[in-house]
JSON list of C-alpha atoms in Angstrom, two decimals:
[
{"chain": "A", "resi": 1, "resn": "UNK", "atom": "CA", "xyz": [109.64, 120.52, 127.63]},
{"chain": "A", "resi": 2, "resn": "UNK", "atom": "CA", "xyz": [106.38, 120.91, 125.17]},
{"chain": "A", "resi": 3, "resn": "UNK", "atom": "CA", "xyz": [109.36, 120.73, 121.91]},
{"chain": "A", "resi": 4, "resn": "UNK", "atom": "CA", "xyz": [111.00, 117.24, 123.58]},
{"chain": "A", "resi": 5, "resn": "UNK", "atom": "CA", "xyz": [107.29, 115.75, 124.11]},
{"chain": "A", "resi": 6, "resn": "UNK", "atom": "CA", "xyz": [106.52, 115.84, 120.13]},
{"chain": "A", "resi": 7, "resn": "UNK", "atom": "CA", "xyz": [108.38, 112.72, 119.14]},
{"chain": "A", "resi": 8, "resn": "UNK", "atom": "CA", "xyz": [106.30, 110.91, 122.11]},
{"chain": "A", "resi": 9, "resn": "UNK", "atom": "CA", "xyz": [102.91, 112.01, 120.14]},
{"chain": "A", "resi": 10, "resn": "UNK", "atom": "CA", "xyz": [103.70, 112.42, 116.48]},
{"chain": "A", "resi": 11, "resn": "UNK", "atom": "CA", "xyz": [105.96, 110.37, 114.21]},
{"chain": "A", "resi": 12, "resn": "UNK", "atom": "CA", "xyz": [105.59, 112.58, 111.63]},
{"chain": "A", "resi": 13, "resn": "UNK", "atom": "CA", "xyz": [104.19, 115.45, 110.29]},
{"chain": "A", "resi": 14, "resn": "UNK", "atom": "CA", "xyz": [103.75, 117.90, 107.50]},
{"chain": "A", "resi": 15, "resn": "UNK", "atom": "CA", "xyz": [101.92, 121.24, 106.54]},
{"chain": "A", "resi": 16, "resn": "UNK", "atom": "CA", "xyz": [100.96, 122.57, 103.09]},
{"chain": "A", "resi": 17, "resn": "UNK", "atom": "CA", "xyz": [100.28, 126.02, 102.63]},
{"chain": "A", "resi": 18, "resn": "UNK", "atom": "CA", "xyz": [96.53, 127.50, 100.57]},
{"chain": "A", "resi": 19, "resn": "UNK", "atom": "CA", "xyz": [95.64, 131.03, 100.18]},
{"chain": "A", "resi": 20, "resn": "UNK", "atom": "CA", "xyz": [98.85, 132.96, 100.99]},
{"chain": "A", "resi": 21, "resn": "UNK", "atom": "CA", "xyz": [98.32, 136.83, 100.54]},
{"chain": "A", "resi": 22, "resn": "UNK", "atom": "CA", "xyz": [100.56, 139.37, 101.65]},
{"chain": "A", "resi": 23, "resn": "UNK", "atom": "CA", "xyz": [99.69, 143.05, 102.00]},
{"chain": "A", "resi": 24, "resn": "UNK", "atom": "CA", "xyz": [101.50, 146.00, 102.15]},
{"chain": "A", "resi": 25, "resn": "UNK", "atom": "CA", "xyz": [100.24, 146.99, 105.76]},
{"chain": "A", "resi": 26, "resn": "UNK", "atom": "CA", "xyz": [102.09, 150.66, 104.98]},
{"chain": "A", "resi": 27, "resn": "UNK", "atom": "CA", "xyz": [104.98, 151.87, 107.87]},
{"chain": "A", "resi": 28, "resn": "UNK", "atom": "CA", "xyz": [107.22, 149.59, 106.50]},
{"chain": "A", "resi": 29, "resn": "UNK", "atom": "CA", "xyz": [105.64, 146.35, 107.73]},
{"chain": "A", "resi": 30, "resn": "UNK", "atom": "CA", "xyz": [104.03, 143.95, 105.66]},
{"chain": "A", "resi": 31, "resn": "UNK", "atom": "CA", "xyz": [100.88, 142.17, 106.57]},
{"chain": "A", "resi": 32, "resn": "UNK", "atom": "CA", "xyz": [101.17, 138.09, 105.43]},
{"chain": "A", "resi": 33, "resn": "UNK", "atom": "CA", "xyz": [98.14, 135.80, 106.21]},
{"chain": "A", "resi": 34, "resn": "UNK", "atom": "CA", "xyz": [98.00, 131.51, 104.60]},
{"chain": "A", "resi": 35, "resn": "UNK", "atom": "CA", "xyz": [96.04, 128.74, 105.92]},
{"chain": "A", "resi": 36, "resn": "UNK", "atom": "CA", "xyz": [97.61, 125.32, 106.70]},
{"chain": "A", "resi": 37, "resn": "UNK", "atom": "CA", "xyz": [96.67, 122.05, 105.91]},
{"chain": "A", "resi": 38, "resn": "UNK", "atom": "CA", "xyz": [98.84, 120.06, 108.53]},
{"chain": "A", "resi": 39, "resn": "UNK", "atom": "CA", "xyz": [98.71, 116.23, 108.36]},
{"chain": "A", "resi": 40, "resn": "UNK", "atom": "CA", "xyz": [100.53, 114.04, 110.80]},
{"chain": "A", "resi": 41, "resn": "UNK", "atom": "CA", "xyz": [101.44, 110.43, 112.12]},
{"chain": "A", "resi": 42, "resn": "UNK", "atom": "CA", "xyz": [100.98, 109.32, 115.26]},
{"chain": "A", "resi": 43, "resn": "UNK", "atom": "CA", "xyz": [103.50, 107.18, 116.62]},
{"chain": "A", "resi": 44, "resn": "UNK", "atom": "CA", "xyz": [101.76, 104.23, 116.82]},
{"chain": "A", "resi": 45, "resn": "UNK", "atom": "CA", "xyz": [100.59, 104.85, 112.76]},
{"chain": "A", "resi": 46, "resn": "UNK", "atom": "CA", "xyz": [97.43, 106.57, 112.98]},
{"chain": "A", "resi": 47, "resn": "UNK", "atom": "CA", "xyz": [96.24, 109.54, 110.57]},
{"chain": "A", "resi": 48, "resn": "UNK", "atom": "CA", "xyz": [96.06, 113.00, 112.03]},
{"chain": "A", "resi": 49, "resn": "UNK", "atom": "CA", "xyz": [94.83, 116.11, 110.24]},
{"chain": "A", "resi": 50, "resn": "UNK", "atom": "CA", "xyz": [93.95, 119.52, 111.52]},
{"chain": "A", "resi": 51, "resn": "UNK", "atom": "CA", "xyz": [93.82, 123.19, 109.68]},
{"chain": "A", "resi": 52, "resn": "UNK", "atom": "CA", "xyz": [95.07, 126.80, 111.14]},
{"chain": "A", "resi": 53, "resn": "UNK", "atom": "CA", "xyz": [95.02, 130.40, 109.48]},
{"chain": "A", "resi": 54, "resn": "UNK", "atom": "CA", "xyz": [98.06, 132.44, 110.26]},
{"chain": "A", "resi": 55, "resn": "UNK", "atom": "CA", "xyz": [98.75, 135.71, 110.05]},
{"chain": "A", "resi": 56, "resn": "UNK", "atom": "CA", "xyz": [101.91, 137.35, 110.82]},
{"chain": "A", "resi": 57, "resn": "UNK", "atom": "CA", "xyz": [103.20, 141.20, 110.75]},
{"chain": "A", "resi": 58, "resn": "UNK", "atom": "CA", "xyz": [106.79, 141.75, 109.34]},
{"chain": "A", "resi": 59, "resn": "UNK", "atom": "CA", "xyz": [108.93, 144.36, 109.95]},
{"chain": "A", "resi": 60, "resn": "UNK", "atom": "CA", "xyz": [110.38, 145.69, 106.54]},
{"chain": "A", "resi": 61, "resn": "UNK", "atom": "CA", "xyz": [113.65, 147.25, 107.02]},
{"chain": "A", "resi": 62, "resn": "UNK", "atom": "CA", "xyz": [116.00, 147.91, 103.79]},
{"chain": "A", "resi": 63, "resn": "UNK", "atom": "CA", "xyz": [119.40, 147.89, 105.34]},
{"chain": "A", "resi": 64, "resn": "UNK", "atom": "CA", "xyz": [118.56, 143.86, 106.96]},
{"chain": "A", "resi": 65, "resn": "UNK", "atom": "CA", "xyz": [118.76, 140.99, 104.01]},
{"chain": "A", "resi": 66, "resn": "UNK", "atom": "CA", "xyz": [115.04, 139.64, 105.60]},
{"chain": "A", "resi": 67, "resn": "UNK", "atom": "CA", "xyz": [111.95, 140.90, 107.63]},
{"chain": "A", "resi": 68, "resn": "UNK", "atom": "CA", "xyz": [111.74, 140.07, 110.91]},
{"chain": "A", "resi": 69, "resn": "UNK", "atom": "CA", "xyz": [108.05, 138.92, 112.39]},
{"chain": "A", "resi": 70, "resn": "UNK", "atom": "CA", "xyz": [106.79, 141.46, 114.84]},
{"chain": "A", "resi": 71, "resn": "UNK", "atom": "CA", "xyz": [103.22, 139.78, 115.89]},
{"chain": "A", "resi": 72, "resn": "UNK", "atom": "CA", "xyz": [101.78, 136.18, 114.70]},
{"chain": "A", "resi": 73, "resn": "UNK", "atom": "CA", "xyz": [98.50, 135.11, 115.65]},
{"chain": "A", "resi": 74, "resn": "UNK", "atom": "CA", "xyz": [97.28, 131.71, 114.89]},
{"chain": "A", "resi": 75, "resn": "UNK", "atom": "CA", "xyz": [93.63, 130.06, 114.91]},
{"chain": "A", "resi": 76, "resn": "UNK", "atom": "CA", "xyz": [92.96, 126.67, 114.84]},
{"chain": "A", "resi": 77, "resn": "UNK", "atom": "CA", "xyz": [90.05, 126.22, 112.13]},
{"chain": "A", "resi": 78, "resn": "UNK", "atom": "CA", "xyz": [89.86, 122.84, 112.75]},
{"chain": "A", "resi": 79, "resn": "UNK", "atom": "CA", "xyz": [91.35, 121.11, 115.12]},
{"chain": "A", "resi": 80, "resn": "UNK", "atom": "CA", "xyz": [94.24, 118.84, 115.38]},
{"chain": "A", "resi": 81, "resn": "UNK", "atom": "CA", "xyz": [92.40, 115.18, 116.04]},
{"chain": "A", "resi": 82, "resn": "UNK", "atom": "CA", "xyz": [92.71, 111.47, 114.56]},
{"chain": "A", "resi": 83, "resn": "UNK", "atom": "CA", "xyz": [91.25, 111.00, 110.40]},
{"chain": "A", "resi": 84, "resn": "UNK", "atom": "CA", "xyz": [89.13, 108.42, 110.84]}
]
């Protein structure tokens, strides 16, 4: 329901990454953190702009080709509203 509603409230959209780091968090997980600059349209043309800071634990294991994510937690550092 909330993934069908998007088109009704943002034409389009787009996220550019600052500050990635990621840290060996030992245990075989890694420890990735990177802000996001996300900008968006609004369907009927208006700016939109917000900013989060992720960081996300992986899951390192050497017999799978990638990591899998075992806990993401997101904060909104500014939030998503109209550019004026």
């Amino acid at each position: 329901q909330w993934l069908a509603s998007i088109p009704a409230r943002v034409r389009t959209s787009s996220h550019a990454a600052r500050n990635f780091q990621v840290v060996d968090a030992g245990d075989n997980r890694l420890q990735v953190s990177v802000d996001f600059d996300w900008k968006g349209i609004t369907p009927d043309g208006k700016a939109m702009a917000a900013q989060t800071h992720h960081t996300w634990v992986l899951a390192n294991n050497p017999d799978e080709r990638f990591a899998r994510l075992q806990s993401m937690q997101v904060t909104v550092v500014k939030p998503y509203q109209l550019v004026p």
